C-alpha positions as a printed NumPy array, in Angstrom:
array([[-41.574, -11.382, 119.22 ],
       [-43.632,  -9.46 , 116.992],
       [-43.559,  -6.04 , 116.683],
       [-46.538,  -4.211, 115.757],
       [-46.804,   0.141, 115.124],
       [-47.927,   1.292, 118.365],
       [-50.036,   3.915, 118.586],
       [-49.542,   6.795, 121.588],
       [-51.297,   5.288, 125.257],
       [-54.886,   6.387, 125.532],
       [-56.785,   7.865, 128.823],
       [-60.027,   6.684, 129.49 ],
       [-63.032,   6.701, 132.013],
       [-65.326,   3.875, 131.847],
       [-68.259,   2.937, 134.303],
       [-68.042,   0.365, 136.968],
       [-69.91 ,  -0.847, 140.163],
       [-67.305,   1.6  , 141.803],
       [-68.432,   4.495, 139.843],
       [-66.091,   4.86 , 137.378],
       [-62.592,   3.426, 136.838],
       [-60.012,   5.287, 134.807],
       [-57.503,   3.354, 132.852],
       [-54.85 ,   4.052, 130.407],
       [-54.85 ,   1.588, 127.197],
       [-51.941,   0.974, 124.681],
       [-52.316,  -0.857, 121.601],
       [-54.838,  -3.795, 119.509],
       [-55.536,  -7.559, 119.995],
       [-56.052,  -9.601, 122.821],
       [-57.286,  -7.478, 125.734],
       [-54.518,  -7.678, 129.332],
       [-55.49 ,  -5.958, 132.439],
       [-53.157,  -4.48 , 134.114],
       [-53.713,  -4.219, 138.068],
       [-51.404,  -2.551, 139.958],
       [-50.472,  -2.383, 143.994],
       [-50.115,  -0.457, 147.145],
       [-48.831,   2.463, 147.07 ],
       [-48.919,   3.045, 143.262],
       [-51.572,   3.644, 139.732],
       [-51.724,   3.006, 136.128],
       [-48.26 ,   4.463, 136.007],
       [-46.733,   1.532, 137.779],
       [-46.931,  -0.271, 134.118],
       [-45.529,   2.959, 132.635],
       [-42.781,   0.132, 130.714],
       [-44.742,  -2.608, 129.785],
       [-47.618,  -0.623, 128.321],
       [-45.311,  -0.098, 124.672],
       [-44.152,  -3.551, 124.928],
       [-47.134,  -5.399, 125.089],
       [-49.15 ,  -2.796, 122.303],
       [-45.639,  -3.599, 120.053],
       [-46.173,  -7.475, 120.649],
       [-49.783,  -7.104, 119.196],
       [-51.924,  -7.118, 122.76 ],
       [-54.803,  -4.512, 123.802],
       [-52.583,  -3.409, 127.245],
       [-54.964,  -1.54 , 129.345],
       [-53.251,  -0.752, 133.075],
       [-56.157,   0.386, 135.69 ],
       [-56.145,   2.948, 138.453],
       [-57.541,   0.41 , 140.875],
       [-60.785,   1.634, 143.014],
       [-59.552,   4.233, 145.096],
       [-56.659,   5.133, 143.514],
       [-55.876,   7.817, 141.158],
       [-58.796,   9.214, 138.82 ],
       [-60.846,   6.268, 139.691],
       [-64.18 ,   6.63 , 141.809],
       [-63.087,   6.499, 145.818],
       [-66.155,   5.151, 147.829],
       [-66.777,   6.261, 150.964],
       [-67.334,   3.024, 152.971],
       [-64.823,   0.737, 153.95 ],
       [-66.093,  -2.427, 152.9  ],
       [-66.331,  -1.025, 149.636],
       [-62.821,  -2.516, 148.99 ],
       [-63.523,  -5.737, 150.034],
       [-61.816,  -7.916, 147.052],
       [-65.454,  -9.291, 145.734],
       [-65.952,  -5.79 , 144.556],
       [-62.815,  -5.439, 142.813],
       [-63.548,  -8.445, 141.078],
       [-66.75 ,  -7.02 , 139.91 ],
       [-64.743,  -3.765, 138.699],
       [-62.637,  -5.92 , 136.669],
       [-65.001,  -7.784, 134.824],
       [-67.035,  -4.524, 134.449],
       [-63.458,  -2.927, 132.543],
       [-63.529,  -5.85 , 130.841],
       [-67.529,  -5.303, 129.027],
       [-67.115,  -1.367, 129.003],
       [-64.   ,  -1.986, 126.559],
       [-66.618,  -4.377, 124.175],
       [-64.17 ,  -7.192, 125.041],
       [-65.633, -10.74 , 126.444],
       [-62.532, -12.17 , 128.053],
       [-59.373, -10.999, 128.816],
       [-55.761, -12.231, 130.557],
       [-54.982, -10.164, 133.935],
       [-51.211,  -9.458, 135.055],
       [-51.389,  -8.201, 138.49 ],
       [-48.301,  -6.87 , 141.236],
       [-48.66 ,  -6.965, 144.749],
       [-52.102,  -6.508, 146.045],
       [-52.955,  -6.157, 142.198],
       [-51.542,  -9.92 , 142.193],
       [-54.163, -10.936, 144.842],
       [-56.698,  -9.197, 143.186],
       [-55.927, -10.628, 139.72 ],
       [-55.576, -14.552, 141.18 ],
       [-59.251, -13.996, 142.756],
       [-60.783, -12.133, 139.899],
       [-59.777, -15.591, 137.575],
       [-61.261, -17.432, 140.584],
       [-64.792, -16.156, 141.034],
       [-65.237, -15.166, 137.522],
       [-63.534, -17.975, 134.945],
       [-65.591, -17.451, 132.258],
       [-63.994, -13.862, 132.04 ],
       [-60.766, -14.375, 133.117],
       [-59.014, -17.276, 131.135],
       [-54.994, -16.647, 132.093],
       [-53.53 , -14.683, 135.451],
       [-49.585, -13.964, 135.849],
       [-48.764, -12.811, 139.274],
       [-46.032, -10.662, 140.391],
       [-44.181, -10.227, 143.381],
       [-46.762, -11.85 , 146.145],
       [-47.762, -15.958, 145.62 ],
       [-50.939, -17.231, 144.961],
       [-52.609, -19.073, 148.058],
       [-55.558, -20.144, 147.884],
       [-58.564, -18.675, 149.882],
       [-59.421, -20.172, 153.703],
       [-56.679, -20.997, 156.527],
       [-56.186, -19.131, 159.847],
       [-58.615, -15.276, 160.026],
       [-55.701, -13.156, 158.656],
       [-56.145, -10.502, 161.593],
       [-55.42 , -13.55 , 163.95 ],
       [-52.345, -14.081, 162.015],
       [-51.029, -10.766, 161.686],
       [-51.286,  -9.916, 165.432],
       [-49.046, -12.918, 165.997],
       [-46.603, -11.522, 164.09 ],
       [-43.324,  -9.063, 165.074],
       [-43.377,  -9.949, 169.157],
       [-43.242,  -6.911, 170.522],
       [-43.567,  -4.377, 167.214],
       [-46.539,  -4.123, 165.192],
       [-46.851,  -5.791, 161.409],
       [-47.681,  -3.183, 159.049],
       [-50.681,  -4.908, 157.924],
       [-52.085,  -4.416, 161.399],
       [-50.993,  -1.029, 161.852],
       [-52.743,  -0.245, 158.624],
       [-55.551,  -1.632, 160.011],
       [-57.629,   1.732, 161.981],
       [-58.97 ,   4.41 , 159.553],
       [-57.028,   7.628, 160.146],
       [-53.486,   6.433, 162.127],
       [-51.887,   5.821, 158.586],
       [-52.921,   8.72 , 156.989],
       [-51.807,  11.121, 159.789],
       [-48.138,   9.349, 159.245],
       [-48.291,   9.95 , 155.499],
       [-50.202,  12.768, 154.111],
       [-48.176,  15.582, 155.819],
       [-44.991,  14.379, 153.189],
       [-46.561,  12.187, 150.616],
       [-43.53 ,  12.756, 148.319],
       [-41.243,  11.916, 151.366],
       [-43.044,   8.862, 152.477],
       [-43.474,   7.17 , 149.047],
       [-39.538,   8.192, 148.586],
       [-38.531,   5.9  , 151.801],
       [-41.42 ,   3.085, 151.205],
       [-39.881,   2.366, 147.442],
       [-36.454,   2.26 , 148.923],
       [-37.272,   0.338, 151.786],
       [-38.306,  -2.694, 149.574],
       [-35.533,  -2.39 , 146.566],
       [-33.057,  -4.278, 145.742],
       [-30.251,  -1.38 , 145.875],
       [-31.428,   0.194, 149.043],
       [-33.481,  -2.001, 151.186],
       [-31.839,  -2.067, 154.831],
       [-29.701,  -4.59 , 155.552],
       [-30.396,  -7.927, 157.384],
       [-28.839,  -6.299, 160.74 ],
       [-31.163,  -3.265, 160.062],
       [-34.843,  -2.919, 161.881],
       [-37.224,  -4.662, 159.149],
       [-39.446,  -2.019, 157.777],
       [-42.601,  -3.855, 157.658],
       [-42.364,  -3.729, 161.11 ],
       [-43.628,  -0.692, 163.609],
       [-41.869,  -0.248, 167.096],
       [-44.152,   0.945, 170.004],
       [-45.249,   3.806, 169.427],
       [-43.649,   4.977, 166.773],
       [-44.249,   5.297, 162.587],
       [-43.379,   2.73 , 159.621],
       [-41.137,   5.251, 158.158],
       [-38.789,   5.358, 161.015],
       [-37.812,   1.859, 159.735],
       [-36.889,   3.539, 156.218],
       [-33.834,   3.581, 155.053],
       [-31.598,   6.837, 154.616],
       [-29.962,   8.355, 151.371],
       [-30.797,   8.577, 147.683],
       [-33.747,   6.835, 146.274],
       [-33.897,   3.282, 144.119],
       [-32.25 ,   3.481, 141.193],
       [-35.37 ,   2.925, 139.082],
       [-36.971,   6.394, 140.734],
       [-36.284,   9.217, 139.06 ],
       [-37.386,  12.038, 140.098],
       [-40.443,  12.819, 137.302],
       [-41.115,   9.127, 138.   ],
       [-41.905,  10.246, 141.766],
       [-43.726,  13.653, 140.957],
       [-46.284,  11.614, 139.113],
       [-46.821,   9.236, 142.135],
       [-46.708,  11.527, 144.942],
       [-49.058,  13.735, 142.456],
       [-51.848,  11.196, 142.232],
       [-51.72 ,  11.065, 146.206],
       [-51.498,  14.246, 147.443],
       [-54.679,  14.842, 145.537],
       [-56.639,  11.919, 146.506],
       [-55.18 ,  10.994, 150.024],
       [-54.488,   7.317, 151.042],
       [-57.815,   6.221, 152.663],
       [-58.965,   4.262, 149.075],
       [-55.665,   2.859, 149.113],
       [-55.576,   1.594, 153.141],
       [-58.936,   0.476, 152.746],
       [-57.856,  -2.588, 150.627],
       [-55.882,  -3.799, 153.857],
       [-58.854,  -2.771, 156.489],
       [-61.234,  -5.236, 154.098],
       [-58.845,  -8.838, 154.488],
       [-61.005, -10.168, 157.622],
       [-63.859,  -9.61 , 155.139],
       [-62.572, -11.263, 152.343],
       [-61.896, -14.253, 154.693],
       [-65.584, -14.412, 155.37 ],
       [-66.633, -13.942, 151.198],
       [-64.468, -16.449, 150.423],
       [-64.949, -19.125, 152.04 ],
       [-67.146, -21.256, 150.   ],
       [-63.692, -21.085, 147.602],
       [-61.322, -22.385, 150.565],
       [-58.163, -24.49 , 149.239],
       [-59.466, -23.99 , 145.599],
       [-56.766, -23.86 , 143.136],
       [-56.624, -21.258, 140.175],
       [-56.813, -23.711, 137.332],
       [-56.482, -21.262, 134.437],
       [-52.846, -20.866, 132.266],
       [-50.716, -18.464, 134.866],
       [-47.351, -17.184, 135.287],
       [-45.402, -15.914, 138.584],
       [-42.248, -14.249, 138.827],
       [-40.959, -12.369, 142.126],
       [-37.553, -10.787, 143.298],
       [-35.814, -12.883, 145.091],
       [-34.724, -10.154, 147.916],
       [-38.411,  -9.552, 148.401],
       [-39.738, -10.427, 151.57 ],
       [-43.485, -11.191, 149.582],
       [-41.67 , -14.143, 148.136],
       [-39.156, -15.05 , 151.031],
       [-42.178, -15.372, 153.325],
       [-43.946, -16.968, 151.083],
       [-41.503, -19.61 , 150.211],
       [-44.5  , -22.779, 151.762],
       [-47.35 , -21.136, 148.931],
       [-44.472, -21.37 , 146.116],
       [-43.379, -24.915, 146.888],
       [-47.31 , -25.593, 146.745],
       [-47.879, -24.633, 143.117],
       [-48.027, -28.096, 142.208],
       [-51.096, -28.062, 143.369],
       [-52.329, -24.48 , 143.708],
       [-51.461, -23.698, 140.244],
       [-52.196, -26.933, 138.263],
       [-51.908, -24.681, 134.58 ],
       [-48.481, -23.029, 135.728],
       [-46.218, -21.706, 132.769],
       [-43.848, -20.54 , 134.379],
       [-42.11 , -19.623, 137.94 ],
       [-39.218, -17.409, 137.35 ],
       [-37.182, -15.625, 141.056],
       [-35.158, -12.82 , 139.178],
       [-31.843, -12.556, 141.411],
       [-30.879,  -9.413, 142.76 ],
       [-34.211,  -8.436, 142.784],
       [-36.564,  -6.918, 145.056],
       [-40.667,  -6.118, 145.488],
       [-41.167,  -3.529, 142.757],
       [-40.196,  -6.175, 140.08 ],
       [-41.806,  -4.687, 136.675],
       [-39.875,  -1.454, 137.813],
       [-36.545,  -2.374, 138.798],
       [-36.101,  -5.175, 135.671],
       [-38.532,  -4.141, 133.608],
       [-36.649,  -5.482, 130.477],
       [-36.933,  -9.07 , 132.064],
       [-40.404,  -8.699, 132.982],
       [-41.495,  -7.535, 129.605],
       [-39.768, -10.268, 127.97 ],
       [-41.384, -13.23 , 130.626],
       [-44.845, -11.89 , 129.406],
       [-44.801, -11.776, 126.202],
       [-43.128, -15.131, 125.911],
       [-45.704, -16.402, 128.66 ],
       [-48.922, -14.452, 126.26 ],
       [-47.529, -15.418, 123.018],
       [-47.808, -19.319, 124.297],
       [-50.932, -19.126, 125.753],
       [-54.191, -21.324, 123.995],
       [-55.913, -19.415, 121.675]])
């Protein structure tokens, strides 16, 4: 691995079809996007950002639309995933770069395998983190998701009306984050004989399903101030939105149904997290899905917030998978 002087991270604004998109960027050479998920920013990459500026990349990690100091439209289908593709690529010109790889977790996963779909010629390598690639097309996902949970609610669908979420979750931002992490780590996700908290009974909240006592082990407590921070000042509606847009997406997409992401990728998931338990069939399918896979790593013991919970294995399975990628 080569090790390169690496100069402090940088904070910048630059212009997109959103608005404006603020990033923070770490290091010279090859440009990587960083895209994170729901409910996090930038600060998600907080320990890959050195790594990858040591190893001799241009790490940029991006407050996604609606997130953070990024521009938060006010229409829903302003999050519908065509226009986050369009963001990227814009990130991509406004740093004088042509092409770049993106590394994407959770819904930043989804957003980076689509992004290398619709625009190639931009995008020439995707790794994806914590939630499968599968291709665009199959059943309407709202169809899907209220099949789901018998007689509770998936959390997808209960994300679903403008407003119910957000009355849940900005009265203790802090609180809620606190019990979302831990609900989906490794060291204090409930047990298998515990309600599953993607799940929401009749009329009750997602966080009733969160487990009790002290947070993950990778949480400190500054490491939560700067979340919760970034949230109690810009709410969760540009966050939610990204769910409230998938029926959409289903509907842009589907001149690309079945098409698989040709490009040099990477995956690696927890394998206690239910993103890659559930997700087992699209996995298996990579064969296919992922014709120029490098790599499919499940890091034991492991659960959804996989950069932050191993982030020395994570760092280590990128810059092995970037350091072999075709110049």
């Amino acid at each position: 691995m080569r090790q390169n002087p690496v100069a402090e991270p940088v904070h910048r604004l630059v212009p997109s079809p959103a608005g404006r998109l603020h990033l923070v960027e770490q290091g010279e050479g090859p440009l990587v996007l960083l895209l994170h998920g729901f409910p996090e920013s930038w600060y998600a990459w907080r320990h890959q950002l050195p790594v990858l500026a040591a190893a001799g990349y241009r790490a940029a990690a991006v407050d996604v639309r609606g997130y953070g100091r990024s521009s938060r439209p006010d229409a829903v289908g302003a999050y519908r995933m065509l226009e986050l593709v369009e963001d990227n690529a814009a990130v991509v010109h406004a740093l004088g770069e042509r092409s770049a790889v993106l590394v994407g977790h959770d819904w930043g996963a989804t957003i980076a395998a689509t992004s290398a779909l619709v625009r190639p010629e931009v995008f020439r390598a995707v790794a994806l983190l914590s939630v499968p690639y599968t291709p665009p097309g199959g059943p309407r996902p709202s169809e899907v998701f209220s099949l789901m949970g018998g007689q509770d609610e998936f959390y997808v669908s209960y994300f679903q009306s403008p407003g119910r979420a957000e009355a849940e979750i900005e009265p203790d931002v802090r609180g809620w984050l606190a019990g979302f992490y831990a609900a989906l780590s490794a060291d204090t996700m409930p047990g298998p004989e515990a309600p599953d908290p993607h799940f929401v009974s009749p009329g009750g909240r997602l966080c009733d399903r969160f487990p009790a006592g002290p947070p993950p082990a990778w949480l400190g407590e500054h490491d939560l101030d700067v979340q919760a921070g970034e949230f109690e000042r810009t709410g969760f509606t540009g966050a939610l939105n990204r769910y409230r847009n998938m029926d959409r997406d289903w509907d842009d997409l589907a001149g690309l149904a079945g098409a698989p992401l040709t490009q040099p990728s990477l995956f690696a998931g927890g394998a206690l997290d239910a993103s890659t338990t559930w997700l087992t069939a699209a996995i298996e399918a990579y064969g296919t899905t992922l014709p120029g896979l490098m790599g499919a790593h499940l890091l034991d013991g492991c659960g959804h917030w996989i950069q932050q919970e191993r982030p020395e294995e994570v760092n280590r399975l990128l810059v092995d998978w970037l350091a072999a990628l075709p110049t």
